[in-house]
């Protein structure tokens, strides 16, 4: 096994490290540990000592899961089975439970009682990604149309028809799996039962045989009982001095001419029905009439930003194909019109108000794309002041930096959600812009914030344009409401993500795209039964990009247990860490950072102490015992504690911390996994289609003679050792010497050799897996950029004071022993 250095002040003298599984010392992992078969109870013993501690092999856990679970499809028909890890490439076959691409749970075996859940401290939560994109070899959810009658539902709890409804009395009634209420089957939906009590058409109906599907919603599910209009996209371009000078205005206008051909559509062969509008602004707003009958676009200026109104209706929101000539003329003219501007002040609140008024006037939902560069200090509603104060960092008042400056934007968010007005914000700041406040509307409406600090056209153009293209094109729903129903015994009590809630049950999203997750925490309100298990159903009502009202339904059944060992055997660490990080990041709004960090450590120590006390056989106090499925909990928890949000370095700005905090709030499990523990690949041989095996995330794993690729989910680094082989350098950079490598490269040269081709394929593949484009940064050993690279080597001690993994493991062990004593 691999070992690392550690210190433990509780042990008096040096002892040799022993790795134990069961009771007898071993020098290697036993086969049962490697092939995933659990022992009774499954556990890992670590002897913590002064000279060394076996650091659990994060890489080995990932590789073992790949070896065991990537070859066979993961079928969802078995209740309560834990899915493959997010790092494993696997195929899903829906047989009655939602795919793990849609729902991942922290535990697939829920304690039967609240006392047992409290004793274990394992959080009970689900990370739900309702509109997740599926790989090409998996079928997207079927659309079920029940006509004017609409979807079949339980009379009492309103759960939608699903595989957990049991038909009785020859098929004339069904008993709800969630609340046990009996409901009559409508005549048009009646079908006879077979000898086992199942409907004979069970396999032909998605809602009776699959975990995920969609219903076409009737007019009853629409606002004001009116079928919705197709959505609209409105582009707001900041034309102040900074925005023009950076090249942003020119790039946006040129790109939009192409992008308008790629607006979202459900049928790739048909034209998109999404209408578009354009506004430019600095401290006043310029609206453009791009009606198809005009020879040239017309500008209308609104200078009274204190009482925003829409100066034109006809000709503002238009069909792209009808008005293409006028739109292209406008986009060509905008950079020229403002090329010599000296206006440095901008507004922000009135910009969103203008988009909201336009969508209200058109009676439709839609999305606003804001391209913004500076703190809005012009006299207007929503005006902000610079409140960046480094002296508050680390104090009890630090939490104020994450809170919005005023209630203006929270109230505006509420209006936007009511209209189905989603806001995406592209920021290009050269100094403090108060992301904590500017991000309130995007985060509350289901939108996104993108940030390009010190934007330089030649360096950042590729990343910005890829983000913009994906943002415009990606599948999304509008004016959405999500509700999570559960079977008797548990209920959804808390929600995390980019949304608004006006009551305790309905998650309201002006927009919901394929990347967004909503994380739901569950608590007991009664006892559960091992015989029946527990059910959850997530239903999302939304308007598709074609203007059709739909219901997407995801169902999940999990087991219930009365033994703690069964709980610990069926947890998923990646999902637990996703939940803990969201909980911690949200707590920063109201709690000092140190308290948040201490709470995280304490809860994880309680989880592991409970396991040690109740599930592990008696053993020496010097042994740290971890459950099989939680052996990576300490390493990942340490990464969360060392993140820039919870432990910032001196060079991490308040804006960056607010940005990362908002970004994580709706991340899925695979993105939070690589965000906290980046993957580090040695580039020695790139044979065939498989990736090189990753190495541990530590400086001691780097060889001076090697080249390594590091992926964080937001960045890509190519680290080049000072003694890297000439052949390797020639294959990658086209130069045989280390000194000739250009550290300013942001893309690799396209060389005609297999190594270069395969490396570029890997980089493109990594980028395609993420929701944001990762810019490549070449880092030469001992160059100044190496400090940034080393910041992401999360097993090492960090410059900001974060513990190394081994030190943290010893600290965790000490905490557990204190709890046990």
GROMACS .gro file of N, CA and C in nm, residues 39-153:
model
  345
   39UNK      N    1  -1.724  -0.755   0.312
   39UNK     CA    2  -1.715  -0.850   0.422
   39UNK      C    3  -1.818  -0.807   0.526
   40UNK      N    4  -1.832  -0.884   0.633
   40UNK     CA    5  -1.932  -0.849   0.735
   40UNK      C    6  -1.865  -0.804   0.863
   41UNK      N    7  -1.876  -0.684   0.906
   41UNK     CA    8  -1.920  -0.570   0.828
   41UNK      C    9  -1.803  -0.517   0.747
   42UNK      N   10  -1.826  -0.456   0.633
   42UNK     CA   11  -1.715  -0.409   0.551
   42UNK      C   12  -1.644  -0.295   0.622
   43UNK      N   13  -1.512  -0.299   0.626
   43UNK     CA   14  -1.443  -0.189   0.694
   43UNK      C   15  -1.297  -0.185   0.652
   44UNK      N   16  -1.235  -0.077   0.685
   44UNK     CA   17  -1.095  -0.059   0.655
   44UNK      C   18  -1.027  -0.013   0.782
   45UNK      N   19  -0.919  -0.083   0.823
   45UNK     CA   20  -0.845  -0.043   0.942
   45UNK      C   21  -0.721   0.034   0.900
   46UNK      N   22  -0.695   0.146   0.964
   46UNK     CA   23  -0.570   0.217   0.941
   46UNK      C   24  -0.505   0.238   1.077
   47UNK      N   25  -0.379   0.196   1.092
   47UNK     CA   26  -0.307   0.229   1.214
   47UNK      C   27  -0.245   0.366   1.196
   48UNK      N   28  -0.285   0.461   1.276
   48UNK     CA   29  -0.230   0.595   1.265
   48UNK      C   30  -0.109   0.604   1.356
   49UNK      N   31   0.004   0.647   1.302
   49UNK     CA   32   0.126   0.650   1.381
   49UNK      C   33   0.208   0.771   1.344
   50UNK      N   34   0.320   0.788   1.417
   50UNK     CA   35   0.404   0.905   1.394
   50UNK      C   36   0.478   0.895   1.261
   51UNK      N   37   0.523   0.776   1.227
   51UNK     CA   38   0.606   0.766   1.106
   51UNK      C   39   0.527   0.754   0.979
   52UNK      N   40   0.406   0.710   0.987
   52UNK     CA   41   0.335   0.696   0.861
   52UNK      C   42   0.192   0.655   0.879
   53UNK      N   43   0.113   0.680   0.775
   53UNK     CA   44  -0.026   0.636   0.775
   53UNK      C   45  -0.060   0.594   0.635
   54UNK      N   46  -0.124   0.480   0.617
   54UNK     CA   47  -0.161   0.441   0.483
   54UNK      C   48  -0.270   0.535   0.435
   55UNK      N   49  -0.239   0.613   0.335
   55UNK     CA   50  -0.337   0.704   0.283
   55UNK      C   51  -0.424   0.623   0.189
   56UNK      N   52  -0.553   0.624   0.210
   56UNK     CA   53  -0.643   0.541   0.130
   56UNK      C   54  -0.629   0.577  -0.018
   57UNK      N   55  -0.622   0.477  -0.101
   57UNK     CA   56  -0.591   0.499  -0.241
   57UNK      C   57  -0.712   0.547  -0.317
   58UNK      N   58  -0.725   0.678  -0.328
   58UNK     CA   59  -0.837   0.737  -0.400
   58UNK      C   60  -0.839   0.687  -0.544
   59UNK      N   61  -0.722   0.684  -0.606
   59UNK     CA   62  -0.711   0.640  -0.745
   59UNK      C   63  -0.752   0.494  -0.758
   60UNK      N   64  -0.710   0.412  -0.659
   60UNK     CA   65  -0.740   0.269  -0.665
   60UNK      C   66  -0.890   0.243  -0.655
   61UNK      N   67  -0.958   0.320  -0.569
   61UNK     CA   68  -1.103   0.305  -0.553
   61UNK      C   69  -1.172   0.332  -0.686
   62UNK      N   70  -1.129   0.439  -0.754
   62UNK     CA   71  -1.190   0.477  -0.882
   62UNK      C   72  -1.163   0.370  -0.988
   63UNK      N   73  -1.037   0.323  -0.993
   63UNK     CA   74  -1.001   0.221  -1.094
   63UNK      C   75  -1.074   0.089  -1.069
   64UNK      N   76  -1.088   0.051  -0.943
   64UNK     CA   77  -1.159  -0.073  -0.911
   64UNK      C   78  -1.305  -0.065  -0.955
   65UNK      N   79  -1.368   0.050  -0.930
   65UNK     CA   80  -1.508   0.067  -0.969
   65UNK      C   81  -1.521   0.059  -1.121
   66UNK      N   82  -1.426   0.120  -1.191
   66UNK     CA   83  -1.428   0.112  -1.339
   66UNK      C   84  -1.416  -0.032  -1.385
   67UNK      N   85  -1.322  -0.104  -1.326
   67UNK     CA   86  -1.298  -0.242  -1.368
   67UNK      C   87  -1.420  -0.331  -1.343
   68UNK      N   88  -1.490  -0.304  -1.233
   68UNK     CA   89  -1.601  -0.392  -1.194
   68UNK      C   90  -1.735  -0.353  -1.255
   69UNK      N   91  -1.752  -0.224  -1.286
   69UNK     CA   92  -1.888  -0.179  -1.320
   69UNK      C   93  -1.904  -0.114  -1.456
   70UNK      N   94  -1.797  -0.105  -1.534
   70UNK     CA   95  -1.812  -0.034  -1.663
   70UNK      C   96  -1.852  -0.127  -1.777
   71UNK      N   97  -1.833  -0.259  -1.760
   71UNK     CA   98  -1.858  -0.351  -1.873
   71UNK      C   99  -2.005  -0.385  -1.889
   72UNK      N  100  -2.077  -0.404  -1.778
   72UNK     CA  101  -2.218  -0.441  -1.783
   72UNK      C  102  -2.307  -0.318  -1.766
   73UNK      N  103  -2.422  -0.310  -1.836
   73UNK     CA  104  -2.513  -0.196  -1.814
   73UNK      C  105  -2.564  -0.195  -1.670
   74UNK      N  106  -2.584  -0.075  -1.616
   74UNK     CA  107  -2.643  -0.061  -1.484
   74UNK      C  108  -2.795  -0.058  -1.502
   75UNK      N  109  -2.860  -0.164  -1.457
   75UNK     CA  110  -3.006  -0.171  -1.471
   75UNK      C  111  -3.070  -0.118  -1.342
   76UNK      N  112  -3.173  -0.035  -1.357
   76UNK     CA  113  -3.228   0.036  -1.241
   76UNK      C  114  -3.344  -0.038  -1.174
   77UNK      N  115  -3.367  -0.163  -1.213
   77UNK     CA  116  -3.485  -0.233  -1.161
   77UNK      C  117  -3.472  -0.281  -1.018
   78UNK      N  118  -3.348  -0.289  -0.967
   78UNK     CA  119  -3.329  -0.341  -0.831
   78UNK      C  120  -3.336  -0.225  -0.732
   79UNK      N  121  -3.429  -0.233  -0.640
   79UNK     CA  122  -3.449  -0.124  -0.544
   79UNK      C  123  -3.327  -0.110  -0.452
   80UNK      N  124  -3.282   0.016  -0.437
   80UNK     CA  125  -3.179   0.043  -0.336
   80UNK      C  126  -3.037   0.004  -0.372
   81UNK      N  127  -3.010  -0.027  -0.499
   81UNK     CA  128  -2.871  -0.061  -0.532
   81UNK      C  129  -2.790   0.066  -0.557
   82UNK      N  130  -2.666   0.066  -0.511
   82UNK     CA  131  -2.580   0.183  -0.527
   82UNK      C  132  -2.523   0.183  -0.670
   83UNK      N  133  -2.532   0.296  -0.741
   83UNK     CA  134  -2.485   0.299  -0.880
   83UNK      C  135  -2.333   0.305  -0.887
   84UNK      N  136  -2.276   0.287  -1.007
   84UNK     CA  137  -2.131   0.307  -1.024
   84UNK      C  138  -2.093   0.451  -0.987
   85UNK      N  139  -1.966   0.472  -0.958
   85UNK     CA  140  -1.918   0.606  -0.925
   85UNK      C  141  -1.931   0.699  -1.046
   86UNK      N  142  -1.932   0.829  -1.020
   86UNK     CA  143  -1.945   0.926  -1.131
   86UNK      C  144  -1.821   0.923  -1.221
   87UNK      N  145  -1.711   0.867  -1.171
   87UNK     CA  146  -1.589   0.860  -1.251
   87UNK      C  147  -1.587   0.739  -1.344
   88UNK      N  148  -1.686   0.652  -1.331
   88UNK     CA  149  -1.693   0.532  -1.414
   88UNK      C  150  -1.781   0.558  -1.536
   89UNK      N  151  -1.736   0.512  -1.650
   89UNK     CA  152  -1.813   0.527  -1.774
   89UNK      C  153  -1.905   0.406  -1.788
   90UNK      N  154  -2.035   0.425  -1.774
   90UNK     CA  155  -2.126   0.310  -1.774
   90UNK      C  156  -2.253   0.344  -1.851
   91UNK      N  157  -2.322   0.239  -1.892
   91UNK     CA  158  -2.450   0.257  -1.962
   91UNK      C  159  -2.563   0.225  -1.866
   92UNK      N  160  -2.675   0.298  -1.878
   92UNK     CA  161  -2.789   0.277  -1.788
   92UNK      C  162  -2.906   0.219  -1.867
   93UNK      N  163  -2.973   0.120  -1.807
   93UNK     CA  164  -3.098   0.069  -1.864
   93UNK      C  165  -3.209   0.094  -1.762
   94UNK      N  166  -3.304   0.179  -1.798
   94UNK     CA  167  -3.414   0.215  -1.709
   94UNK      C  168  -3.511   0.099  -1.698
   95UNK      N  169  -3.523   0.044  -1.577
   95UNK     CA  170  -3.617  -0.066  -1.554
   95UNK      C  171  -3.710  -0.034  -1.436
   96UNK      N  172  -3.735   0.096  -1.414
   96UNK     CA  173  -3.834   0.130  -1.311
   96UNK      C  174  -3.788   0.231  -1.209
   97UNK      N  175  -3.657   0.258  -1.201
   97UNK     CA  176  -3.605   0.364  -1.116
   97UNK      C  177  -3.531   0.464  -1.204
   98UNK      N  178  -3.527   0.589  -1.161
   98UNK     CA  179  -3.459   0.692  -1.241
   98UNK      C  180  -3.310   0.661  -1.252
   99UNK      N  181  -3.255   0.691  -1.366
   99UNK     CA  182  -3.111   0.675  -1.390
   99UNK      C  183  -3.032   0.760  -1.292
  100UNK      N  184  -2.911   0.713  -1.251
  100UNK     CA  185  -2.827   0.799  -1.165
  100UNK      C  186  -2.784   0.928  -1.235
  101UNK      N  187  -2.805   0.937  -1.366
  101UNK     CA  188  -2.778   1.065  -1.434
  101UNK      C  189  -2.883   1.169  -1.395
  102UNK      N  190  -3.001   1.122  -1.353
  102UNK     CA  191  -3.107   1.213  -1.309
  102UNK      C  192  -3.109   1.231  -1.156
  103UNK      N  193  -3.087   1.121  -1.083
  103UNK     CA  194  -3.093   1.129  -0.935
  103UNK      C  195  -2.979   1.047  -0.875
  104UNK      N  196  -2.905   1.108  -0.785
  104UNK     CA  197  -2.808   1.034  -0.704
  104UNK      C  198  -2.838   1.061  -0.557
  105UNK      N  199  -2.834   0.958  -0.475
  105UNK     CA  200  -2.868   0.970  -0.333
  105UNK      C  201  -2.744   0.958  -0.246
  106UNK      N  202  -2.749   1.019  -0.130
  106UNK     CA  203  -2.638   1.003  -0.035
  106UNK      C  204  -2.641   0.862   0.025
  107UNK      N  205  -2.762   0.805   0.040
  107UNK     CA  206  -2.776   0.671   0.095
  107UNK      C  207  -2.889   0.600   0.022
  108UNK      N  208  -2.866   0.474  -0.013
  108UNK     CA  209  -2.968   0.394  -0.083
  108UNK      C  210  -3.036   0.295   0.012
  109UNK      N  211  -3.003   0.308   0.142
  109UNK     CA  212  -3.068   0.229   0.246
  109UNK      C  213  -3.092   0.325   0.362
  110UNK      N  214  -3.215   0.372   0.376
  110UNK     CA  215  -3.246   0.478   0.472
  110UNK      C  216  -3.280   0.418   0.609
  111UNK      N  217  -3.229   0.475   0.718
  111UNK     CA  218  -3.265   0.426   0.851
  111UNK      C  219  -3.416   0.428   0.872
  112UNK      N  220  -3.466   0.329   0.943
  112UNK     CA  221  -3.612   0.320   0.966
  112UNK      C  222  -3.663   0.429   1.061
  113UNK      N  223  -3.575   0.478   1.148
  113UNK     CA  224  -3.623   0.576   1.246
  113UNK      C  225  -3.538   0.704   1.244
  114UNK      N  226  -3.598   0.810   1.294
  114UNK     CA  227  -3.528   0.939   1.303
  114UNK      C  228  -3.412   0.930   1.401
  115UNK      N  229  -3.430   0.851   1.509
  115UNK     CA  230  -3.323   0.836   1.610
  115UNK      C  231  -3.199   0.771   1.548
  116UNK      N  232  -3.224   0.671   1.465
  116UNK     CA  233  -3.113   0.601   1.401
  116UNK      C  234  -3.040   0.695   1.303
  117UNK      N  235  -3.117   0.774   1.230
  117UNK     CA  236  -3.057   0.871   1.137
  117UNK      C  237  -2.975   0.974   1.212
  118UNK      N  238  -3.028   1.020   1.326
  118UNK     CA  239  -2.957   1.119   1.407
  118UNK      C  240  -2.829   1.061   1.466
  119UNK      N  241  -2.839   0.934   1.507
  119UNK     CA  242  -2.722   0.867   1.565
  119UNK      C  243  -2.608   0.856   1.462
  120UNK      N  244  -2.643   0.824   1.339
  120UNK     CA  245  -2.540   0.803   1.236
  120UNK      C  246  -2.485   0.935   1.182
  121UNK      N  247  -2.569   1.039   1.179
  121UNK     CA  248  -2.533   1.171   1.123
  121UNK      C  249  -2.510   1.167   0.972
  122UNK      N  250  -2.541   1.055   0.907
  122UNK     CA  251  -2.530   1.049   0.761
  122UNK      C  252  -2.645   1.132   0.702
  123UNK      N  253  -2.615   1.233   0.617
  123UNK     CA  254  -2.724   1.313   0.562
  123UNK      C  255  -2.809   1.231   0.465
  124UNK      N  256  -2.940   1.252   0.468
  124UNK     CA  257  -3.030   1.183   0.375
  124UNK      C  258  -3.073   1.284   0.270
  125UNK      N  259  -3.018   1.270   0.151
  125UNK     CA  260  -3.043   1.372   0.048
  125UNK      C  261  -3.034   1.310  -0.090
  126UNK      N  262  -3.089   1.381  -0.188
  126UNK     CA  263  -3.081   1.340  -0.329
  126UNK      C  264  -3.040   1.460  -0.412
  127UNK      N  265  -2.947   1.438  -0.503
  127UNK     CA  266  -2.907   1.543  -0.598
  127UNK      C  267  -2.978   1.513  -0.729
  128UNK      N  268  -3.073   1.600  -0.765
  128UNK     CA  269  -3.163   1.573  -0.878
  128UNK      C  270  -3.128   1.666  -0.994
  129UNK      N  271  -3.108   1.606  -1.111
  129UNK     CA  272  -3.076   1.683  -1.233
  129UNK      C  273  -3.187   1.652  -1.334
  130UNK      N  274  -3.298   1.725  -1.326
  130UNK     CA  275  -3.420   1.681  -1.396
  130UNK      C  276  -3.409   1.672  -1.548
  131UNK      N  277  -3.332   1.763  -1.610
  131UNK     CA  278  -3.325   1.765  -1.757
  131UNK      C  279  -3.189   1.721  -1.807
  132UNK      N  280  -3.122   1.634  -1.731
  132UNK     CA  281  -2.986   1.591  -1.767
  132UNK      C  282  -2.980   1.537  -1.909
  133UNK      N  283  -2.870   1.567  -1.977
  133UNK     CA  284  -2.845   1.513  -2.111
  133UNK      C  285  -2.801   1.368  -2.095
  134UNK      N  286  -2.849   1.281  -2.183
  134UNK     CA  287  -2.810   1.140  -2.179
  134UNK      C  288  -2.713   1.111  -2.294
  135UNK      N  289  -2.623   1.013  -2.275
  135UNK     CA  290  -2.533   0.977  -2.386
  135UNK      C  291  -2.612   0.919  -2.503
  136UNK      N  292  -2.552   0.917  -2.622
  136UNK     CA  293  -2.625   0.874  -2.743
  136UNK      C  294  -2.680   0.732  -2.736
  137UNK      N  295  -2.617   0.644  -2.654
  137UNK     CA  296  -2.663   0.504  -2.649
  137UNK      C  297  -2.774   0.482  -2.547
  138UNK      N  298  -2.826   0.591  -2.487
  138UNK     CA  299  -2.938   0.577  -2.392
  138UNK      C  300  -3.058   0.655  -2.444
  139UNK      N  301  -3.176   0.599  -2.422
  139UNK     CA  302  -3.299   0.660  -2.474
  139UNK      C  303  -3.347   0.772  -2.383
  140UNK      N  304  -3.375   0.888  -2.442
  140UNK     CA  305  -3.426   0.999  -2.360
  140UNK      C  306  -3.570   0.967  -2.316
  141UNK      N  307  -3.616   1.027  -2.207
  141UNK     CA  308  -3.749   0.991  -2.154
  141UNK      C  309  -3.860   1.003  -2.259
  142UNK      N  310  -3.946   0.899  -2.262
  142UNK     CA  311  -4.058   0.898  -2.356
  142UNK      C  312  -4.161   1.004  -2.317
  143UNK      N  313  -4.230   1.057  -2.418
  143UNK     CA  314  -4.336   1.155  -2.392
  143UNK      C  315  -4.471   1.084  -2.402
  144UNK      N  316  -4.549   1.091  -2.295
  144UNK     CA  317  -4.679   1.024  -2.286
  144UNK      C  318  -4.790   1.129  -2.297
  145UNK      N  319  -4.884   1.108  -2.388
  145UNK     CA  320  -4.994   1.203  -2.407
  145UNK      C  321  -5.127   1.136  -2.375
  146UNK      N  322  -5.190   1.176  -2.266
  146UNK     CA  323  -5.320   1.120  -2.228
  146UNK      C  324  -5.435   1.206  -2.279
  147UNK      N  325  -5.405   1.297  -2.371
  147UNK     CA  326  -5.511   1.379  -2.430
  147UNK      C  327  -5.565   1.481  -2.332
  148UNK      N  328  -5.691   1.518  -2.352
  148UNK     CA  329  -5.752   1.625  -2.272
  148UNK      C  330  -5.768   1.587  -2.125
  149UNK      N  331  -5.770   1.456  -2.097
  149UNK     CA  332  -5.788   1.412  -1.958
  149UNK      C  333  -5.664   1.442  -1.875
  150UNK      N  334  -5.548   1.448  -1.939
  150UNK     CA  335  -5.424   1.477  -1.867
  150UNK      C  336  -5.371   1.357  -1.791
  151UNK      N  337  -5.258   1.373  -1.722
  151UNK     CA  338  -5.194   1.262  -1.650
  151UNK      C  339  -5.283   1.205  -1.539
  152UNK      N  340  -5.270   1.076  -1.515
  152UNK     CA  341  -5.344   1.009  -1.406
  152UNK      C  342  -5.269   1.035  -1.276
  153UNK      N  343  -5.344   1.074  -1.170
  153UNK     CA  344  -5.281   1.107  -1.042
  153UNK      C  345  -5.357   1.047  -0.926
   0.00000   0.00000   0.00000
